[in-house]
GROMACS .gro file of C-alpha atoms in nm:
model
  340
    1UNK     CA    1  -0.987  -0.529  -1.200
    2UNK     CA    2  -0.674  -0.387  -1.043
    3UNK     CA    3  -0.473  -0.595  -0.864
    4UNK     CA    4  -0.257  -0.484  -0.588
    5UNK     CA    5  -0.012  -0.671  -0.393
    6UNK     CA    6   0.044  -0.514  -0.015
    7UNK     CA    7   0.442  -0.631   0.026
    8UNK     CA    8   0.597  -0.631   0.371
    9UNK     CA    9   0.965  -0.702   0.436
   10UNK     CA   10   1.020  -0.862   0.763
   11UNK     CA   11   1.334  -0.939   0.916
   12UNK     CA   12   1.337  -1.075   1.288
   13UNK     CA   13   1.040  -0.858   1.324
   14UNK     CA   14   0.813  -1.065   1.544
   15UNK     CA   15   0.641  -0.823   1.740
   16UNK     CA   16   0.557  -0.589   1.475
   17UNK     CA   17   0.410  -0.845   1.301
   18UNK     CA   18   0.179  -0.919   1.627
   19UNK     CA   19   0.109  -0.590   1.669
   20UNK     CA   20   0.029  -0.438   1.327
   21UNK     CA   21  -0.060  -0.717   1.076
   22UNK     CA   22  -0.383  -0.789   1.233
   23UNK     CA   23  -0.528  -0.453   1.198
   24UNK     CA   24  -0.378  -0.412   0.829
   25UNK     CA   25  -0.586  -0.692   0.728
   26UNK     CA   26  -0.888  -0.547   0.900
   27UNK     CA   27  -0.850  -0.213   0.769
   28UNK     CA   28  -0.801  -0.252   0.419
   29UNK     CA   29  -1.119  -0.267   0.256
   30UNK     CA   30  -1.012  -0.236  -0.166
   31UNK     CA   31  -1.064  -0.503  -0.419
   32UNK     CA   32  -0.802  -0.708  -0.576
   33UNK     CA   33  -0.596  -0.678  -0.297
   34UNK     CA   34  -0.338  -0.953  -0.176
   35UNK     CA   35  -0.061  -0.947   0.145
   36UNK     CA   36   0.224  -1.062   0.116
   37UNK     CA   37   0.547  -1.163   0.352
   38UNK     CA   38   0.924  -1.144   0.225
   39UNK     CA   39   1.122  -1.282   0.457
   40UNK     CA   40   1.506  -1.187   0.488
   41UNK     CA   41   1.644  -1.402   0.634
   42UNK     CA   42   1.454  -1.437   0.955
   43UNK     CA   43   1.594  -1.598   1.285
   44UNK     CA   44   1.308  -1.604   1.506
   45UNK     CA   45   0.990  -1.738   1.452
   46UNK     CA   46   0.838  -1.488   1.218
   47UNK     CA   47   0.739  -1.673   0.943
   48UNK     CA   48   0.561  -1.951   1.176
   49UNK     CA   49   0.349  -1.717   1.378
   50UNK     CA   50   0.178  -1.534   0.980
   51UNK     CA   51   0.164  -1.909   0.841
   52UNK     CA   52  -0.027  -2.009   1.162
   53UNK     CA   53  -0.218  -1.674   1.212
   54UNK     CA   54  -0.258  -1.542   0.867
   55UNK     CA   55  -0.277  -1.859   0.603
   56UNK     CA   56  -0.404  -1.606   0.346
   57UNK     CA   57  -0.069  -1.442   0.361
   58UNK     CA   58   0.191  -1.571   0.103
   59UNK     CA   59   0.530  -1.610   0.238
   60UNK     CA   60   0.793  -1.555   0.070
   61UNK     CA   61   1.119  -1.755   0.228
   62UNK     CA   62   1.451  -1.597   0.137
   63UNK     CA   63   1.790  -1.800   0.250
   64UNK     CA   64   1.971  -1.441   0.389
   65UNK     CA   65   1.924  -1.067   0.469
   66UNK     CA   66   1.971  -0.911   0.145
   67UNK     CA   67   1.868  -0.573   0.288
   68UNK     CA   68   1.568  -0.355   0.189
   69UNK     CA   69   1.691  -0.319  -0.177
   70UNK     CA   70   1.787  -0.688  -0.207
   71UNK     CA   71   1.521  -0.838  -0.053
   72UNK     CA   72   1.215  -0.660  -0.269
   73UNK     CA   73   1.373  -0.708  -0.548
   74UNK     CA   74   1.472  -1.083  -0.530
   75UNK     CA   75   1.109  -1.091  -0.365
   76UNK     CA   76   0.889  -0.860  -0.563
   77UNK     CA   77   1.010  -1.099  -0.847
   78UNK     CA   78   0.756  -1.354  -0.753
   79UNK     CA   79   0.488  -1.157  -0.702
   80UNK     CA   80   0.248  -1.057  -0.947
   81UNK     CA   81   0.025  -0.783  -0.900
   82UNK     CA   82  -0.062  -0.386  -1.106
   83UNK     CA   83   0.040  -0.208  -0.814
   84UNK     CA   84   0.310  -0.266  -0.527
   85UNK     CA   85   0.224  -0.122  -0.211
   86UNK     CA   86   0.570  -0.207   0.004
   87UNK     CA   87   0.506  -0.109   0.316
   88UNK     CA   88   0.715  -0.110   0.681
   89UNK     CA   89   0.646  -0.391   0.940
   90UNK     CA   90   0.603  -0.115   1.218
   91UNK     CA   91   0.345   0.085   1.028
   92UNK     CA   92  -0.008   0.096   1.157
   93UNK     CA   93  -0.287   0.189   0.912
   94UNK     CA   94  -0.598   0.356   0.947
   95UNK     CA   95  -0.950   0.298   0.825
   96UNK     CA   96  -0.965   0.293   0.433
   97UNK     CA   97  -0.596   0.383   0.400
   98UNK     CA   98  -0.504   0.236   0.086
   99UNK     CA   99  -0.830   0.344  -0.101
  100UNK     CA  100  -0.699   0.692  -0.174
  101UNK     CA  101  -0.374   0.597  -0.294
  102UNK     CA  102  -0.516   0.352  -0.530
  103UNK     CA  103  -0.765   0.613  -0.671
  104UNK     CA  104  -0.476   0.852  -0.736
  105UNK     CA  105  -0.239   0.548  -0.939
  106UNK     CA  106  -0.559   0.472  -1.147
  107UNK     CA  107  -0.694   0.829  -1.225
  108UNK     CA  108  -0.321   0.952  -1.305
  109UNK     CA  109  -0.112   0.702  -1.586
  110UNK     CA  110   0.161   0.930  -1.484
  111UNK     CA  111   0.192   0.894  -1.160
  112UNK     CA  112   0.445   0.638  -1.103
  113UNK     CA  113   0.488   0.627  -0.727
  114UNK     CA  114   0.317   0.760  -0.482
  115UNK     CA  115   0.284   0.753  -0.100
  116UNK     CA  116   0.063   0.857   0.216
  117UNK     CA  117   0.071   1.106   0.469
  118UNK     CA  118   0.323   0.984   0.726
  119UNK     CA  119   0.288   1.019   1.113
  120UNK     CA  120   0.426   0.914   1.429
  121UNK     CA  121   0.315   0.641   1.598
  122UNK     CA  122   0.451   0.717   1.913
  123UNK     CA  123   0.318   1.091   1.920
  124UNK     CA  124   0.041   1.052   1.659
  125UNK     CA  125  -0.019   1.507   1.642
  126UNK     CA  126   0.354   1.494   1.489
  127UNK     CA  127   0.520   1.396   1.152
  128UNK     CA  128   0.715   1.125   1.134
  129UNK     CA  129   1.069   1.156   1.046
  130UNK     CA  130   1.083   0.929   0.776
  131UNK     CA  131   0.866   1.048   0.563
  132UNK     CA  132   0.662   1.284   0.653
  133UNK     CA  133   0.434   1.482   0.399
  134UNK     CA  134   0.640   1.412   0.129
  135UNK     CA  135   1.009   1.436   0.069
  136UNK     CA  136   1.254   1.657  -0.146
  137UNK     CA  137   1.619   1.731  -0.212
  138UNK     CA  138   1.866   1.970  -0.196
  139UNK     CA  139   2.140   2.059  -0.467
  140UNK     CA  140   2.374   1.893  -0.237
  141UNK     CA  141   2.194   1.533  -0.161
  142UNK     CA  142   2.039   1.660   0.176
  143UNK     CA  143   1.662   1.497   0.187
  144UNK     CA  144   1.401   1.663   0.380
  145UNK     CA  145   1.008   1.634   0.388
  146UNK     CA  146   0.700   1.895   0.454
  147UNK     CA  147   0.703   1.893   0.791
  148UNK     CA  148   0.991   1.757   0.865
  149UNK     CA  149   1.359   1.954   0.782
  150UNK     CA  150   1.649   1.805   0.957
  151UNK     CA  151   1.594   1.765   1.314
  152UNK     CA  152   1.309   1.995   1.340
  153UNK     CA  153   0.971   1.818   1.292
  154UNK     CA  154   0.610   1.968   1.257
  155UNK     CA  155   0.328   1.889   1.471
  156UNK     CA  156   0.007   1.812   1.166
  157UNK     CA  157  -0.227   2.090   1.163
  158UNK     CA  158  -0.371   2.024   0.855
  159UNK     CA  159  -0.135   2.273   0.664
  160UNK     CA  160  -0.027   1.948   0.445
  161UNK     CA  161  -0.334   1.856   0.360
  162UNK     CA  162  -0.338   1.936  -0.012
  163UNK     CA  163  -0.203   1.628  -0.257
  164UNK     CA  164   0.165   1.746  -0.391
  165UNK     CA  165   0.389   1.627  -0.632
  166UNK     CA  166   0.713   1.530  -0.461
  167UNK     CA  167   1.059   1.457  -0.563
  168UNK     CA  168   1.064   1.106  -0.329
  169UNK     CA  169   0.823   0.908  -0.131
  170UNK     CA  170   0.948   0.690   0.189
  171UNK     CA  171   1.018   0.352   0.147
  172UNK     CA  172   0.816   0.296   0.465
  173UNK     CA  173   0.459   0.325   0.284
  174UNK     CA  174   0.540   0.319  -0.079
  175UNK     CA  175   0.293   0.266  -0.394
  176UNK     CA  176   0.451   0.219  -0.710
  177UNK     CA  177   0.332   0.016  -1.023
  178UNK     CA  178   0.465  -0.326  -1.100
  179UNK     CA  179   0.560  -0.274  -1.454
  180UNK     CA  180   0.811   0.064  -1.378
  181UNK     CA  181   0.949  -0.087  -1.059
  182UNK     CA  182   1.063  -0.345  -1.307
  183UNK     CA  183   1.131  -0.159  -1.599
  184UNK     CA  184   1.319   0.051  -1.368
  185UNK     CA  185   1.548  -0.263  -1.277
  186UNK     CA  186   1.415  -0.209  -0.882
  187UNK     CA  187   1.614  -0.080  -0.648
  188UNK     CA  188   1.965  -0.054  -0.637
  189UNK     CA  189   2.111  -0.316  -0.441
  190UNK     CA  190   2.461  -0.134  -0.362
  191UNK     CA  191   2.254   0.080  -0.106
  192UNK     CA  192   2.148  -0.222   0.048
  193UNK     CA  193   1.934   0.005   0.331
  194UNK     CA  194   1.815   0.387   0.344
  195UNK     CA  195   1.829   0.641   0.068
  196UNK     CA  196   1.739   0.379  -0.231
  197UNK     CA  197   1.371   0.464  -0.236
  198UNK     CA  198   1.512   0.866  -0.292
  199UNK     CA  199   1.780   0.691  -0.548
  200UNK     CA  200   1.453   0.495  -0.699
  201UNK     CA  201   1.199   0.790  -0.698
  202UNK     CA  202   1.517   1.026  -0.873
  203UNK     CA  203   1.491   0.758  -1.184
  204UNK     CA  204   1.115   0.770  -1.174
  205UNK     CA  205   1.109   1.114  -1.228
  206UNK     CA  206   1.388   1.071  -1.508
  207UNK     CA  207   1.164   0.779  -1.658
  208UNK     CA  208   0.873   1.062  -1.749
  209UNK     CA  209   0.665   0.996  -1.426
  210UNK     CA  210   0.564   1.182  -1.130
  211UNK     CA  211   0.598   1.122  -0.784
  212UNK     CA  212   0.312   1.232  -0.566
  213UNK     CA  213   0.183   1.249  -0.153
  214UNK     CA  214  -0.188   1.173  -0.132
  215UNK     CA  215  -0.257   1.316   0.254
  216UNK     CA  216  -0.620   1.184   0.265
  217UNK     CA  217  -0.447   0.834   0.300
  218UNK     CA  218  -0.266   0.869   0.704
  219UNK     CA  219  -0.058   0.619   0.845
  220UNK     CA  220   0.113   0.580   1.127
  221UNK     CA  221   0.512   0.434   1.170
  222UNK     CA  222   0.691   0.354   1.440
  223UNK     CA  223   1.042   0.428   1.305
  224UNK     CA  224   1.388   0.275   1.332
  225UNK     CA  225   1.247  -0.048   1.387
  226UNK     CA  226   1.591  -0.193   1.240
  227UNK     CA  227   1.819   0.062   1.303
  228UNK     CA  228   1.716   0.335   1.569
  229UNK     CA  229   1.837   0.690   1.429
  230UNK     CA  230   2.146   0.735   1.670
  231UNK     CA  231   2.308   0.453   1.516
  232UNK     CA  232   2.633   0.463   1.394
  233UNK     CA  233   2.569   0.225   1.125
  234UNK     CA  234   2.305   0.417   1.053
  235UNK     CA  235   2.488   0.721   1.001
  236UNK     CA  236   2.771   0.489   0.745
  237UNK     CA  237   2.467   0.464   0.537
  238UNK     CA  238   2.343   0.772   0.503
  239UNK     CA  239   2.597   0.923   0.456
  240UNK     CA  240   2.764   0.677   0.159
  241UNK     CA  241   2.388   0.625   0.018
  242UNK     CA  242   2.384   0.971  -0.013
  243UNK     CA  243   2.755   1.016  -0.225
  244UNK     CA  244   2.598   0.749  -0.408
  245UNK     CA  245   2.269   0.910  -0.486
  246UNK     CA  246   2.444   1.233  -0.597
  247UNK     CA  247   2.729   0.994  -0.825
  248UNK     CA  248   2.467   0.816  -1.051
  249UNK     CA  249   2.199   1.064  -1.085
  250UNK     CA  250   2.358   1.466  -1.113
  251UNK     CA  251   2.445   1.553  -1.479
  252UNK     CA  252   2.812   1.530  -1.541
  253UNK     CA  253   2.843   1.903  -1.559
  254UNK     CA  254   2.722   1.966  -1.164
  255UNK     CA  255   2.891   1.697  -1.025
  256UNK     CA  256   3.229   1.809  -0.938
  257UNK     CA  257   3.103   2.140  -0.755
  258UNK     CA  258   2.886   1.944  -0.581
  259UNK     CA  259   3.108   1.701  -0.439
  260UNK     CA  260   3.339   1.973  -0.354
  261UNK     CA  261   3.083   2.122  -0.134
  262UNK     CA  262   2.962   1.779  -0.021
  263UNK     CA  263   3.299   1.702   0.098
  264UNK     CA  264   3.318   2.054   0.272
  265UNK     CA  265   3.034   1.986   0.447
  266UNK     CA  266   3.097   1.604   0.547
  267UNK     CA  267   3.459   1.742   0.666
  268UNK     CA  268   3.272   1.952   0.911
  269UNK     CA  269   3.053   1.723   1.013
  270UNK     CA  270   3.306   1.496   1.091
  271UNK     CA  271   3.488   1.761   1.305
  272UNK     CA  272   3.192   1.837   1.503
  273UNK     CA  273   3.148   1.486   1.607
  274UNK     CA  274   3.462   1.403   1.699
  275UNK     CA  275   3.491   1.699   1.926
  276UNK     CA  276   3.207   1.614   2.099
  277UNK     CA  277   3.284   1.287   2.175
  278UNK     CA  278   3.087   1.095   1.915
  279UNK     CA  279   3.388   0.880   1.792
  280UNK     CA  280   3.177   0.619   1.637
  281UNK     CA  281   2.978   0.878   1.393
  282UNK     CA  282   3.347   1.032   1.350
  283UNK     CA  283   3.440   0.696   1.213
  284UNK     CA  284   3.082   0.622   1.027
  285UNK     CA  285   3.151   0.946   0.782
  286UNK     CA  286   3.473   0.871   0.737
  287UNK     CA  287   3.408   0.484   0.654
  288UNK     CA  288   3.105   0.675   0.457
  289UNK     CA  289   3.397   0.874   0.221
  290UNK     CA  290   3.626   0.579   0.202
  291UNK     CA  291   3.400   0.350   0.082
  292UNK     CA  292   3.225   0.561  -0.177
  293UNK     CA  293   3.538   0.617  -0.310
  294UNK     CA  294   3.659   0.267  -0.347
  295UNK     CA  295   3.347   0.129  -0.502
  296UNK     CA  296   3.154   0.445  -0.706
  297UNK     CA  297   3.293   0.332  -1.038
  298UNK     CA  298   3.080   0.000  -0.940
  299UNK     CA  299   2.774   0.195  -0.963
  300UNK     CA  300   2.573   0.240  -1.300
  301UNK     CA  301   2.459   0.606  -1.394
  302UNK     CA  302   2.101   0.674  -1.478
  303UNK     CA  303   2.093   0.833  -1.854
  304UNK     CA  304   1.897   1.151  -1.858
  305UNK     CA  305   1.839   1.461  -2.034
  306UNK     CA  306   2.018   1.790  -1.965
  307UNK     CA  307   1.757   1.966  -1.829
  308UNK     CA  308   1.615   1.640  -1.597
  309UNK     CA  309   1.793   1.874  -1.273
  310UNK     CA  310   1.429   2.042  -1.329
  311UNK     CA  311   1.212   1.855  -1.168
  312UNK     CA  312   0.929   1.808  -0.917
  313UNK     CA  313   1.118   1.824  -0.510
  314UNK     CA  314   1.431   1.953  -0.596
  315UNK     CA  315   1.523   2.235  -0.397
  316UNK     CA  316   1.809   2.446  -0.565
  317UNK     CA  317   1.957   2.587  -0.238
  318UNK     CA  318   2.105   2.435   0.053
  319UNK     CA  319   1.880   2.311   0.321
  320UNK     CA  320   2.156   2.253   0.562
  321UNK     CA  321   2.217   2.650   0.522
  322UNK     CA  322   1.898   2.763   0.530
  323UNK     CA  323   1.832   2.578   0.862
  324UNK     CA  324   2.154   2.643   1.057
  325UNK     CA  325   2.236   2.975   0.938
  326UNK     CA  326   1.909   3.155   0.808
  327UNK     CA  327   1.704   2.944   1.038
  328UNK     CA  328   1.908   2.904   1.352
  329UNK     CA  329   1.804   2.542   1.388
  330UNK     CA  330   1.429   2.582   1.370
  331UNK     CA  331   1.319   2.598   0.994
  332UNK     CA  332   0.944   2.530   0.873
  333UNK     CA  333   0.865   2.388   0.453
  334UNK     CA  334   0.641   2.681   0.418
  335UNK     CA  335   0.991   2.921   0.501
  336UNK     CA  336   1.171   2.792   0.251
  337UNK     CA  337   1.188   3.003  -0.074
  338UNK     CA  338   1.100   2.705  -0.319
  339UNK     CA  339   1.124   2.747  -0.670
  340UNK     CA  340   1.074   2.437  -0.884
   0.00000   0.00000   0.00000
């Protein structure tokens, strides 16, 4: 029988626990399943409320907040399950959630992550930002999702509905087998927060294995639960997870265009923010540059193939173009002239 292992990483995260644990359990009918807590670090009483509440709940006690990327994989290292489902403390699930997914991983050997349909929690007809439908790339390191590009978000009429190979799936729901997530050395722990799951699903696809969104599976997050999405720290780490994203995983040959342009584009950024007053996202891109700069010759490269730029998600213009320019700040998935 399969065995899968429903991971949560909790830090300080009390009342999501209260609020959403309770109907996880409840609504996750599948064999072979476990739940367990990794706790980073906690400072309130998080831990004590699931051992009190939930006994069938293994805990897993970590001495420090080692961040998402730290955290699962000092954590995930004691658990032993076929499949990983890590999955956000503000996420609520609906009825027979996880069966889908599970179906998918076990029709398809080479599907090696794979996610569900993502919506709001707080306006349930919309996508949620995070991860929406399923995410892709552009040529520059700019993410995006169906039905979500930028700032502009979809409400869900169904026109997701059909199961697509992606190029990454949010780290807020995320299925992924044991063995790769492993083989794959986890995630990389110099991102610490946001972007690695893109970073981990870009080696995936590298690896020989396909990333996918199953839409029959829905659930719902509440977002920014650790960081809201006006944060300046925030913004730091996007934008160095991002340089760092492009650094390990381009081919050799693309990178210096790219960065050029990246650059470019950061610059402007930048300049827009500090003329509107925003001098703490002025400083967050440039603490972004400076730090990518001092530390990318720390990071490790992923080996691939020449021709591994062709892949599933990976959108060969610029999305930050196409919206602002093409799309005057309201831009759809089904606009975009995708070639894969």
């Amino acid at each position: 029988m399969t065995t899968i292992a429903i991971v949560i990483l909790n830090w300080n995260g009390r009342n999501f626990l209260e609020k959403f644990l309770a109907p996880l359990v409840a609504r996750t009918a599948c064999e072979g399943v476990s739940f367990v807590l990794i706790d980073n670090g906690s400072t309130d009483d998080s831990c004590t409320f699931v051992s009190e509440n939930y006994p069938k709940v293994q805990v897993i006690h970590l001495d420090k907040n080692y961040g998402y990327t730290g955290g699962y994989n000092i954590g995930l290292q004691q658990v032993k399950a076929d499949y990983y489902v890590l999955l956000n403390s503000d996420v609520e699930v609906s009825d027979g959630w996880l069966n889908p997914l599970v179906a998918l991983m076990d029709s398809e050997e080479r599907v090696g992550v794979c996610m569900p349909k993502i919506k709001d929690y707080n306006a349930p007809q919309s996508f949620e930002y995070a991860g929406a439908a399923g995410g892709f790339i552009d040529r520059f390191g700019f993410p995006f999702c169906r039905g979500r590009i930028l700032s502009c978000i979809e409400e869900d009429r169904q026109q997701y509905d059909n199961r697509q190979e992606v190029f990454w799936a949010t780290g807020a729901c995320m299925m992924v087998r044991a063995q790769l997530f492993h083989e794959l050395g986890g995630f990389d722990e110099h991102f610490f927060a946001h972007m690695e799951e893109i970073d981990f699903c870009w080696r995936v696809q590298i690896a020989g294995h396909k990333v996918v969104c199953e839409p029959t599976s829905v659930v719902y997050h509440v977002g920014g639960g650790t960081l809201p999405n006006n944060n300046p720290h925030k913004l730091y780490y996007n934008y160095r997870n991002s340089l760092y994203l492009l650094y390990k995983n381009l081919p050799r040959s693309k990178r210096f265009f790219t960065f050029l342009v990246r650059i470019i584009l950061d610059c402007l950024s930048a300049i827009v923010y500090l003329f509107s007053g925003k001098f703490s996202f002025f400083s967050a891109v440039c603490r972004a540059h400076f730090r990518f700069w001092r530390t990318k010759r720390n990071l490790r490269k992923t080996p691939r193939p020449a021709s591994a730029m062709v892949m599933s998600g990976f959108y060969r213009r610029s999305i930050v173009w196409d919206f602002f320019i093409k799309g005057r700040g309201k831009l759809r998935f089904t606009e975009l002239r995708f070639k894969v």
